[in-house]
C-alpha cells in the first residue's frame, strides 16, 4: 500500500460505491431495528416517546460504535454483492419456490407476447387500409400504431430472454438474462463471456455510464435484501404483543418492494448501457488482443465466435478455424512444405483480393466542372459544357465529406468552376471507420484525359479533396462525360454531363459522337 494511503481519513472510505451500495442500505435497516429496541421491543409494545427519549440520550460514542459495527459488517459482506443479485434473479431457489415463480413469469411472457401480436395485427390492418383498399389513413393514426408496436416489441425484448425456455423466476432475472442473450449477439459475441474482457477497454464516458447504472442496480438489490431481513426481524420482535403493532413490519417490507422495483428499472438502464458498450467498443478488444480488425461484418462474427469459443471452452484460436483451414493443416502432412499458418494467410489475401471489403459509411458531396467552359444547361437538368477544339481545359473534381459538406457550402462552391454539377453522397449500412479510401474515375471515350483515375483517403467526419486533370477535345462533336466516385470498388455516386466541342473556325459542333457505335 502506498504511504499516502496509510493515513487516509475515514471520510474517504465512506464515499462513492461503498457508501451507496455497501454502507447506507444495511445502516438504514439496522437503524430501523435499533429504534424498535430503543422503543421497548421485544419486552413490551414499542412506544415512540421512549424511542425519542433514548435517542436524545445517545452519546457520540454510541453513534460511533453503531457506525463502526455497520461499516465492518458492510466490508465483510461486500464480496457477497454478486450473490445478492443472483438471489434476486432466482438463481439457486429451491424447486418448491422456483416452480410457481416460473409459472408466473411464463404468464407475464405470454401476456407481453399477446400485446405484441395484437399490435402487429393493428399495424397490418393500417397498411392494408392505406394500400389494398385505397383508403387514406391519417399520419397520426399510423404513428400511434407504429409507436404501440415498437413499445410492445421493446418491452418483450428488453424484459425477457430470447425463448421461453430461458425464463428465470423473477422479473429482475429475466431483464438481466435478456441482456446476456442479446448484448453482443448481432456481432457474434457471447455477452457473459466477452463482458469481463470488454469492460477494461471501455472509454471513460461509457464506463462512467455503465458503472453508475450498475451501482444503482446493486444499491437497489442490497436495500431490498436488507429491508426484507429487517421486516422479518421486526415481525419476530412484535409478534409476542400481537394486535396492530405487528403492522410495523409492513414498513420495511414496503421499502424492500420499492427497492426491488427500482432495481428492475436500474437493470433495464444497465442493460442498455452494456448494449451501447458492445456497439461502441467491441473493436477495442482487437486492439488489446493485438489482432487485426475484420474487413466486414461476416468476418467479424466469425472471429468473435472463435474468440468466445476459446474464452468459454479453452479451445485455442488456431484450432477452431474454418473447415478449409483445418483441411489445409491435416491434408498430406508428410508432403506439406508450407506451414498451415502461411497457407491461411495466403488464402486470406486471395479472398480479400477477390471479394472487396464492405464500404465505409459516410456522407458528403461530389462536384465536377470544367474551368472556363461555357455553360449550357439542358432541359433535363444534365450539365452541358461548351468547349473549343484544339485547346486544353482543366477538369476539377471536389469531394467533401462529413461536416465539411454541409457546414460551409460556399467554400465548396468557391472551389468549383461556374456551372459545375454537384451530387450528394450517402453510404449507409457500411462499416464504421474514421477514414475512407475513395477513387475518382473519369470516363470520356472521345476526349483526351491526362489522368483518368485518382485515389485518395479522406476523413469521414470532415474533409475536403480537390483533384484537377487536363481535358482536351480534338474533334468537334457532342460527348458524354462521367465522373464516378468509388468506395471499396463500389460505385457510390457519379456526375454525368455532356461536353459540346465546337470548331473555333466554323462554329460547327459536328456529329453526336456519343451516339455513334464504338
Coordinates of C-alpha atoms in Angstrom, one line a residue:
X1 CA 0.0 0.0 0.0
X2 CA 1.4 3.5 -0.8
X3 CA 2.4 5.6 2.2
X4 CA -0.1 8.3 1.1
X5 CA -2.9 5.9 1.8
X6 CA -1.9 4.7 5.2
X7 CA -3.3 7.7 6.9
X8 CA -6.4 8.0 4.7
X9 CA -9.2 9.6 6.7
X10 CA -12.4 7.7 7.4
X11 CA -14.4 10.0 5.2
X12 CA -12.6 8.8 2.1
X13 CA -13.8 5.3 2.8
X14 CA -17.5 6.3 3.2
X15 CA -18.0 7.7 -0.3
X16 CA -18.7 6.5 -3.8
X17 CA -19.9 3.0 -4.4
X18 CA -19.1 1.7 -0.9
X19 CA -21.3 4.4 0.6
X20 CA -24.2 3.9 -1.8
X21 CA -24.1 0.1 -2.0
X22 CA -22.3 -1.2 1.0
X23 CA -22.9 1.1 3.9
X24 CA -26.2 3.0 3.5
X25 CA -28.6 0.1 3.0
X26 CA -27.5 -2.0 6.0
X27 CA -27.2 1.1 8.1
X28 CA -30.8 2.2 7.4
X29 CA -32.1 -1.4 8.1
X30 CA -30.1 -1.7 11.3
X31 CA -31.1 1.7 12.5
X32 CA -34.8 0.9 12.0
X33 CA -34.5 -2.3 14.1
X34 CA -32.4 -0.4 16.6
X35 CA -35.2 2.2 17.0
X36 CA -37.6 -0.7 17.8
X37 CA -35.2 -1.9 20.5
X38 CA -35.0 1.6 22.0
X39 CA -38.8 1.8 21.9
X40 CA -39.1 -1.2 24.3
X41 CA -39.3 -4.2 22.0
X42 CA -39.3 -7.1 22.5
X43 CA -40.1 -6.8 26.2
X44 CA -43.2 -4.7 25.6
X45 CA -45.1 -2.9 22.9
X46 CA -42.8 -0.2 21.4
X47 CA -43.5 3.4 22.4
X48 CA -42.5 6.2 20.1
X49 CA -41.9 8.6 23.0
X50 CA -39.5 6.1 24.6
X51 CA -37.5 5.8 21.4
X52 CA -37.2 9.6 21.0
X53 CA -36.1 10.0 24.6
X54 CA -33.5 7.3 24.4
X55 CA -32.2 8.6 21.1
X56 CA -31.7 12.0 22.6
X57 CA -29.6 10.4 25.4
X58 CA -27.2 8.7 23.0
X59 CA -23.6 9.9 23.1
X60 CA -21.2 10.3 20.2
X61 CA -19.5 7.2 21.4
X62 CA -22.7 5.2 20.9
X63 CA -23.2 6.5 17.4
X64 CA -19.5 5.9 16.6
X65 CA -19.9 2.3 17.8
X66 CA -23.0 1.8 15.6
X67 CA -21.3 3.3 12.5
X68 CA -18.2 1.2 13.2
X69 CA -20.1 -2.1 13.5
X70 CA -22.2 -1.4 10.4
X71 CA -19.1 -0.5 8.4
X72 CA -17.4 -3.7 9.5
X73 CA -20.4 -5.8 8.5
X74 CA -20.6 -3.9 5.1
X75 CA -16.9 -4.6 4.4
X76 CA -17.4 -8.3 5.3
X77 CA -20.5 -8.6 3.1
X78 CA -19.1 -6.7 0.1
X79 CA -17.8 -9.8 -1.7
X80 CA -21.4 -11.2 -1.5
X81 CA -22.9 -8.5 -3.6
X82 CA -23.0 -10.6 -6.7
X83 CA -24.6 -13.4 -4.7
X84 CA -27.2 -10.9 -3.5
X85 CA -28.1 -10.0 -7.1
X86 CA -28.2 -13.7 -8.1
X87 CA -30.6 -14.4 -5.2
X88 CA -33.0 -11.7 -6.5
X89 CA -32.6 -13.2 -10.1
X90 CA -33.9 -16.5 -8.8
X91 CA -30.6 -18.4 -9.0
X92 CA -30.4 -21.3 -6.6
X93 CA -34.0 -21.1 -5.5
X94 CA -35.5 -24.4 -4.2
X95 CA -37.9 -26.2 -6.5
X96 CA -40.9 -25.6 -4.4
X97 CA -40.3 -21.8 -4.7
X98 CA -38.9 -21.6 -8.2
X99 CA -41.7 -23.6 -10.0
X100 CA -44.6 -21.3 -9.1
X101 CA -42.4 -18.3 -9.7
X102 CA -41.6 -19.6 -13.2
X103 CA -45.2 -20.2 -14.0
X104 CA -46.0 -16.6 -13.1
X105 CA -43.2 -15.4 -15.3
X106 CA -44.5 -17.6 -18.2
X107 CA -47.9 -15.9 -17.8
X108 CA -46.2 -12.5 -17.9
X109 CA -44.3 -13.5 -21.0
X110 CA -47.5 -14.8 -22.7
X111 CA -49.3 -11.5 -21.9
X112 CA -46.5 -9.4 -23.4
X113 CA -46.4 -11.6 -26.4
X114 CA -50.1 -11.3 -26.9
X115 CA -49.8 -7.5 -26.7
X116 CA -47.1 -7.6 -29.4
X117 CA -49.2 -9.9 -31.7
X118 CA -52.2 -7.5 -31.3
X119 CA -50.0 -4.5 -32.1
X120 CA -48.7 -6.3 -35.2
X121 CA -52.2 -7.1 -36.4
X122 CA -53.3 -3.5 -36.0
X123 CA -50.2 -2.4 -37.9
X124 CA -51.0 -4.8 -40.7
X125 CA -54.6 -3.5 -40.8
X126 CA -53.4 0.1 -41.1
X127 CA -51.2 -0.7 -44.0
X128 CA -53.9 -2.8 -45.6
X129 CA -56.3 0.2 -45.4
X130 CA -53.8 2.5 -46.9
X131 CA -52.7 0.2 -49.8
X132 CA -55.1 -2.5 -50.8
X133 CA -58.4 -0.7 -50.1
X134 CA -57.1 2.7 -51.3
X135 CA -58.4 4.4 -48.1
X136 CA -56.2 7.2 -46.7
X137 CA -55.1 6.7 -43.1
X138 CA -54.0 9.8 -41.2
X139 CA -50.3 10.2 -40.3
X140 CA -51.3 10.5 -36.6
X141 CA -53.0 7.1 -36.7
X142 CA -50.1 5.4 -38.4
X143 CA -47.6 6.9 -35.9
X144 CA -49.8 5.8 -33.0
X145 CA -49.9 2.2 -34.2
X146 CA -46.2 2.2 -35.0
X147 CA -45.4 3.5 -31.6
X148 CA -47.6 0.9 -29.9
X149 CA -46.0 -1.9 -31.8
X150 CA -42.5 -0.6 -31.1
X151 CA -43.1 -0.3 -27.4
X152 CA -44.6 -3.8 -27.2
X153 CA -41.5 -5.2 -29.1
X154 CA -39.2 -3.2 -26.9
X155 CA -40.9 -4.4 -23.7
X156 CA -40.7 -8.1 -24.8
X157 CA -37.1 -7.8 -26.0
X158 CA -35.7 -5.9 -23.0
X159 CA -37.8 -7.7 -20.3
X160 CA -37.4 -11.3 -21.3
X161 CA -34.6 -13.5 -22.8
X162 CA -34.9 -14.9 -26.3
X163 CA -37.1 -18.1 -25.9
X164 CA -39.4 -19.0 -23.1
X165 CA -37.1 -21.9 -22.1
X166 CA -34.6 -19.3 -20.8
X167 CA -37.0 -17.6 -18.4
X168 CA -36.0 -17.1 -14.8
X169 CA -38.2 -17.0 -11.7
X170 CA -38.1 -13.2 -11.2
X171 CA -38.5 -10.1 -13.3
X172 CA -35.1 -8.9 -12.4
X173 CA -33.6 -12.2 -13.5
X174 CA -35.4 -12.0 -16.9
X175 CA -34.1 -8.5 -17.5
X176 CA -30.5 -9.5 -16.9
X177 CA -31.0 -12.7 -18.8
X178 CA -32.3 -10.7 -21.8
X179 CA -29.2 -8.6 -21.6
X180 CA -26.9 -11.6 -21.5
X181 CA -28.6 -13.2 -24.5
X182 CA -28.9 -10.0 -26.7
X183 CA -25.9 -7.8 -25.9
X184 CA -23.2 -8.5 -28.5
X185 CA -25.3 -11.2 -30.3
X186 CA -25.5 -9.3 -33.6
X187 CA -21.7 -9.3 -33.7
X188 CA -21.2 -12.9 -32.7
X189 CA -20.2 -12.2 -29.1
X190 CA -21.4 -14.0 -26.1
X191 CA -22.1 -11.2 -23.6
X192 CA -21.4 -13.3 -20.4
X193 CA -18.1 -14.5 -21.8
X194 CA -16.9 -11.3 -23.6
X195 CA -18.0 -8.7 -21.0
X196 CA -15.2 -9.3 -18.4
X197 CA -12.7 -8.7 -21.3
X198 CA -14.6 -5.8 -22.8
X199 CA -15.1 -3.8 -19.6
X200 CA -11.3 -3.0 -19.0
X201 CA -11.0 -1.4 -22.5
X202 CA -14.2 0.8 -22.3
X203 CA -13.8 4.5 -22.8
X204 CA -14.2 6.8 -19.8
X205 CA -17.6 8.1 -20.8
X206 CA -19.2 4.7 -21.5
X207 CA -17.5 3.3 -18.4
X208 CA -18.9 6.1 -16.2
X209 CA -22.4 5.4 -17.5
X210 CA -22.2 1.6 -17.0
X211 CA -20.7 2.0 -13.5
X212 CA -23.4 4.5 -12.4
X213 CA -26.2 2.3 -13.6
X214 CA -24.6 -0.8 -12.1
X215 CA -24.2 1.0 -8.7
X216 CA -27.9 1.9 -8.7
X217 CA -28.8 -1.8 -9.5
X218 CA -26.6 -3.1 -6.7
X219 CA -27.9 -0.5 -4.3
X220 CA -31.4 -1.4 -5.0
X221 CA -30.7 -5.1 -4.6
X222 CA -28.8 -4.6 -1.3
X223 CA -31.5 -2.4 0.1
X224 CA -34.2 -4.9 -0.9
X225 CA -32.4 -7.8 0.9
X226 CA -31.5 -5.7 4.0
X227 CA -35.1 -4.4 4.5
X228 CA -36.6 -7.8 3.8
X229 CA -34.5 -9.1 6.6
X230 CA -35.4 -6.1 8.7
X231 CA -39.1 -6.9 8.1
X232 CA -38.6 -10.5 9.3
X233 CA -36.7 -9.3 12.4
X234 CA -39.4 -6.7 13.1
X235 CA -42.1 -9.3 12.8
X236 CA -40.3 -11.6 15.2
X237 CA -39.9 -8.8 17.8
X238 CA -43.6 -7.7 17.6
X239 CA -45.4 -11.0 17.2
X240 CA -45.5 -11.6 21.0
X241 CA -47.5 -8.4 21.5
X242 CA -50.0 -9.0 18.6
X243 CA -52.5 -6.5 17.5
X244 CA -51.9 -3.6 15.2
X245 CA -48.3 -3.4 16.5
X246 CA -47.2 -6.2 14.1
X247 CA -48.2 -3.9 11.1
X248 CA -45.0 -2.0 11.7
X249 CA -43.3 -4.9 9.9
X250 CA -45.0 -3.7 6.7
X251 CA -42.9 -0.5 6.7
X252 CA -39.6 -2.3 5.9
X253 CA -41.4 -4.7 3.7
X254 CA -42.7 -1.8 1.6
X255 CA -39.2 -0.3 1.4
X256 CA -37.9 -3.7 0.2
X257 CA -40.6 -3.9 -2.5
X258 CA -39.9 -0.4 -3.7
X259 CA -36.2 -1.1 -3.8
X260 CA -36.8 -4.3 -5.8
X261 CA -38.9 -2.3 -8.3
X262 CA -36.1 0.3 -8.5
X263 CA -33.6 -2.4 -9.1
X264 CA -35.6 -3.6 -12.1
X265 CA -35.6 -0.2 -13.6
X266 CA -31.9 0.2 -12.9
X267 CA -31.3 -3.2 -14.5
X268 CA -33.1 -2.1 -17.7
X269 CA -30.9 1.0 -17.8
X270 CA -27.8 -1.0 -17.1
X271 CA -28.6 -3.4 -19.9
X272 CA -28.9 -0.5 -22.3
X273 CA -25.5 0.7 -21.2
X274 CA -24.0 -2.7 -21.8
X275 CA -25.6 -2.8 -25.3
X276 CA -24.0 0.6 -26.1
X277 CA -20.6 -0.6 -24.7
X278 CA -20.6 -3.5 -27.2
X279 CA -21.7 -1.3 -30.1
X280 CA -19.0 1.4 -29.5
X281 CA -16.0 -0.5 -28.1
X282 CA -16.1 -4.1 -29.4
X283 CA -13.3 -3.3 -31.8
X284 CA -11.1 -2.1 -28.9
X285 CA -10.9 -5.8 -28.0
X286 CA -9.0 -6.5 -31.2
X287 CA -6.5 -3.7 -30.3
X288 CA -6.0 -5.0 -26.8
X289 CA -5.5 -8.6 -28.1
X290 CA -3.2 -7.4 -30.9
X291 CA -5.5 -8.8 -33.6
X292 CA -6.2 -7.2 -37.0
X293 CA -9.6 -5.6 -37.5
X294 CA -12.1 -7.6 -39.6
X295 CA -12.9 -6.3 -43.0
X296 CA -16.7 -6.9 -42.9
X297 CA -19.5 -7.9 -40.6
X298 CA -19.4 -11.6 -41.5
X299 CA -15.7 -11.8 -40.8
X300 CA -16.3 -10.0 -37.5
X301 CA -18.9 -12.5 -36.5
X302 CA -16.8 -15.5 -37.4
X303 CA -13.8 -14.1 -35.5
X304 CA -15.9 -13.2 -32.4
X305 CA -17.4 -16.7 -32.3
X306 CA -14.0 -18.2 -32.4
X307 CA -12.7 -15.9 -29.6
X308 CA -15.7 -16.7 -27.4
X309 CA -15.2 -20.4 -28.0
X310 CA -11.6 -20.0 -26.8
X311 CA -12.6 -18.0 -23.7
X312 CA -15.5 -20.2 -22.8
X313 CA -14.2 -23.7 -23.5
X314 CA -10.5 -23.2 -23.7
X315 CA -10.3 -24.2 -27.4
X316 CA -7.2 -22.5 -28.9
X317 CA -7.9 -19.9 -31.5
X318 CA -5.8 -21.7 -34.1
X319 CA -7.6 -24.9 -33.5
X320 CA -11.2 -23.6 -34.1
X321 CA -10.7 -22.2 -37.6
X322 CA -13.0 -22.8 -40.5
X323 CA -13.1 -26.2 -42.3
X324 CA -10.9 -25.2 -45.2
X325 CA -8.1 -24.2 -43.0
X326 CA -8.4 -27.4 -40.9
X327 CA -8.1 -29.4 -44.1
X328 CA -5.1 -27.4 -45.2
X329 CA -3.5 -28.3 -41.8
X330 CA -4.1 -32.0 -41.9
X331 CA -4.0 -32.8 -45.7
X332 CA -0.8 -34.8 -46.5
X333 CA 1.3 -33.5 -43.6
X334 CA 4.3 -35.5 -44.8
X335 CA 4.4 -33.6 -48.1
X336 CA 3.4 -30.2 -46.7
X337 CA 6.4 -27.8 -47.1
X338 CA 4.4 -24.7 -46.2
X339 CA 3.0 -24.4 -42.7
X340 CA -0.7 -24.1 -42.1
X341 CA -0.4 -20.5 -40.8
X342 CA 1.2 -19.4 -44.0
X343 CA -1.4 -21.1 -46.1
X344 CA -4.1 -19.4 -44.1
X345 CA -2.5 -16.0 -44.6
X346 CA -2.2 -16.7 -48.4
X347 CA -5.8 -17.8 -48.5
X348 CA -6.9 -14.7 -46.7
X349 CA -5.0 -12.4 -49.1
X350 CA -6.6 -14.2 -52.1
X351 CA -10.1 -13.8 -50.5
X352 CA -9.5 -10.1 -49.9
X353 CA -8.4 -9.7 -53.5
X354 CA -11.4 -11.5 -55.0
X355 CA -14.0 -10.1 -52.6
X356 CA -13.8 -6.3 -51.9
X357 CA -14.4 -5.3 -48.3
X358 CA -17.6 -3.6 -47.3
X359 CA -17.6 0.2 -47.9
X360 CA -17.2 2.7 -45.1
X361 CA -20.4 4.6 -44.1
X362 CA -20.0 8.3 -44.8
X363 CA -21.9 11.3 -46.2
X364 CA -20.7 14.2 -48.4
X365 CA -20.9 15.7 -51.8
X366 CA -19.3 15.1 -55.2
X367 CA -18.8 18.0 -57.6
X368 CA -17.2 18.4 -61.0
X369 CA -16.8 21.1 -63.5
X370 CA -14.6 22.4 -66.4
X371 CA -12.7 25.7 -65.7
X372 CA -13.6 28.4 -68.3
X373 CA -16.3 26.3 -70.1
X374 CA -19.4 27.9 -71.3
X375 CA -22.4 26.5 -69.5
X376 CA -25.5 25.4 -71.5
X377 CA -27.9 23.6 -69.2
X378 CA -30.2 21.1 -70.8
X379 CA -33.9 20.7 -70.2
X380 CA -33.4 17.5 -68.1
X381 CA -31.0 19.2 -65.7
X382 CA -27.9 17.5 -67.0
X383 CA -24.9 19.9 -67.2
X384 CA -23.7 20.7 -70.7
X385 CA -20.3 22.4 -71.2
X386 CA -19.2 24.1 -74.4
X387 CA -15.6 23.9 -75.3
X388 CA -13.4 24.6 -78.3
X389 CA -11.4 22.0 -80.1
X390 CA -7.6 22.2 -80.1
X391 CA -7.4 23.7 -76.6
X392 CA -6.7 22.2 -73.2
X393 CA -9.0 22.7 -70.3
X394 CA -8.9 21.8 -66.6
X395 CA -11.5 19.4 -65.2
X396 CA -11.8 20.0 -61.5
X397 CA -13.4 17.4 -59.1
X398 CA -14.2 18.2 -55.5
X399 CA -15.1 15.7 -52.8
X400 CA -16.3 16.9 -49.4
X401 CA -17.1 14.5 -46.5
X402 CA -18.9 14.8 -43.2
X403 CA -19.4 18.2 -41.7
X404 CA -17.4 19.9 -44.4
X405 CA -20.1 19.0 -46.9
X406 CA -22.8 20.9 -45.0
X407 CA -21.1 23.4 -42.7
X408 CA -19.8 25.8 -45.4
X409 CA -21.4 25.2 -48.8
X410 CA -19.9 28.5 -50.0
X411 CA -16.4 27.2 -49.6
X412 CA -17.2 24.1 -51.7
X413 CA -18.9 26.3 -54.4
X414 CA -15.8 28.5 -54.4
X415 CA -13.6 25.6 -55.3
X416 CA -15.8 24.6 -58.2
X417 CA -15.9 26.4 -61.5
X418 CA -19.1 28.1 -62.8
X419 CA -21.8 25.7 -64.0
X420 CA -20.3 22.7 -62.1
X421 CA -22.6 19.8 -61.3
X422 CA -22.9 18.7 -57.6
X423 CA -24.4 15.5 -56.3
X424 CA -24.9 14.3 -52.7
X425 CA -23.2 11.2 -51.4
X426 CA -24.6 8.9 -48.7
X427 CA -23.2 5.5 -48.0
X428 CA -25.3 3.7 -45.3
X429 CA -25.1 0.2 -44.0
X430 CA -21.3 0.0 -44.3
X431 CA -18.7 -0.4 -41.6
X432 CA -17.7 2.5 -39.4
X433 CA -14.3 4.0 -39.7
X434 CA -12.5 7.3 -39.2
X435 CA -11.1 7.3 -42.7
X436 CA -12.4 6.1 -46.1
X437 CA -10.4 5.3 -49.3
X438 CA -12.1 6.7 -52.4
X439 CA -11.3 6.6 -56.1
X440 CA -12.4 9.1 -58.8
X441 CA -12.6 7.7 -62.3
X442 CA -13.2 9.9 -65.4
X443 CA -14.9 8.1 -68.3
X444 CA -14.8 10.2 -71.5
X445 CA -14.3 7.9 -74.5
X446 CA -13.8 10.5 -77.2
X447 CA -11.9 13.1 -75.1
X448 CA -8.3 13.1 -74.2
X449 CA -7.9 13.0 -70.4
X450 CA -4.4 13.3 -68.9
X451 CA -5.3 11.5 -65.6
X452 CA -8.5 9.4 -65.9
X453 CA -8.2 7.9 -62.4
X454 CA -7.1 9.1 -59.0
X455 CA -7.2 7.6 -55.5
X456 CA -7.1 9.3 -52.1
X457 CA -8.0 9.0 -48.5
X458 CA -10.5 11.3 -46.6
X459 CA -11.6 11.6 -43.0
X460 CA -15.2 10.6 -42.7
X461 CA -16.1 13.3 -40.1
X462 CA -14.9 16.3 -42.1
X463 CA -12.5 16.6 -45.1
X464 CA -12.2 18.2 -48.5
X465 CA -10.3 16.9 -51.6
X466 CA -9.7 18.8 -54.8
X467 CA -8.4 16.9 -57.9
X468 CA -7.5 18.5 -61.3
X469 CA -6.6 17.0 -64.6
X470 CA -6.3 18.2 -68.2
X471 CA -9.1 17.5 -70.7
X472 CA -8.8 18.3 -74.4
X473 CA -11.4 17.7 -77.2
X474 CA -9.7 17.0 -80.5
X475 CA -12.7 16.7 -82.8
X476 CA -15.9 18.7 -82.9
X477 CA -19.0 16.9 -81.6
X478 CA -21.0 16.1 -78.5
X479 CA -19.5 13.7 -76.0
X480 CA -20.7 12.0 -72.7
X481 CA -18.5 12.7 -69.7
X482 CA -18.9 10.7 -66.5
X483 CA -17.0 11.5 -63.2
X484 CA -17.6 8.5 -60.9
X485 CA -16.8 8.1 -57.2
X486 CA -16.0 4.6 -55.9
X487 CA -15.5 3.3 -52.4
X488 CA -14.1 -0.2 -51.8
X489 CA -14.6 -0.9 -55.5
X490 CA -18.3 0.0 -55.5
X491 CA -19.9 3.0 -57.2
X492 CA -21.3 5.4 -54.7
X493 CA -22.1 8.5 -56.9
X494 CA -21.5 9.9 -60.4
X495 CA -21.7 13.2 -62.1
X496 CA -22.9 12.9 -65.7
X497 CA -22.5 15.8 -68.2
X498 CA -22.4 16.5 -71.9
X499 CA -19.4 18.1 -73.5
X500 CA -20.1 20.0 -76.7
X501 CA -16.9 20.6 -78.6
X502 CA -17.1 23.4 -81.3
X503 CA -14.6 24.1 -84.1
X504 CA -13.4 27.6 -83.5
X505 CA -13.1 28.4 -87.2
X506 CA -16.5 27.1 -88.4
X507 CA -18.5 27.2 -85.1
X508 CA -19.8 23.7 -86.1
X509 CA -20.2 21.1 -83.3
X510 CA -20.0 18.1 -85.7
X511 CA -21.9 14.8 -85.2
X512 CA -23.1 13.5 -81.9
X513 CA -20.2 11.1 -81.4
X514 CA -21.6 9.8 -78.1
X515 CA -24.3 8.0 -80.1
X516 CA -22.0 6.6 -82.7
X517 CA -21.3 2.8 -82.2
X518 CA -17.9 2.3 -80.8

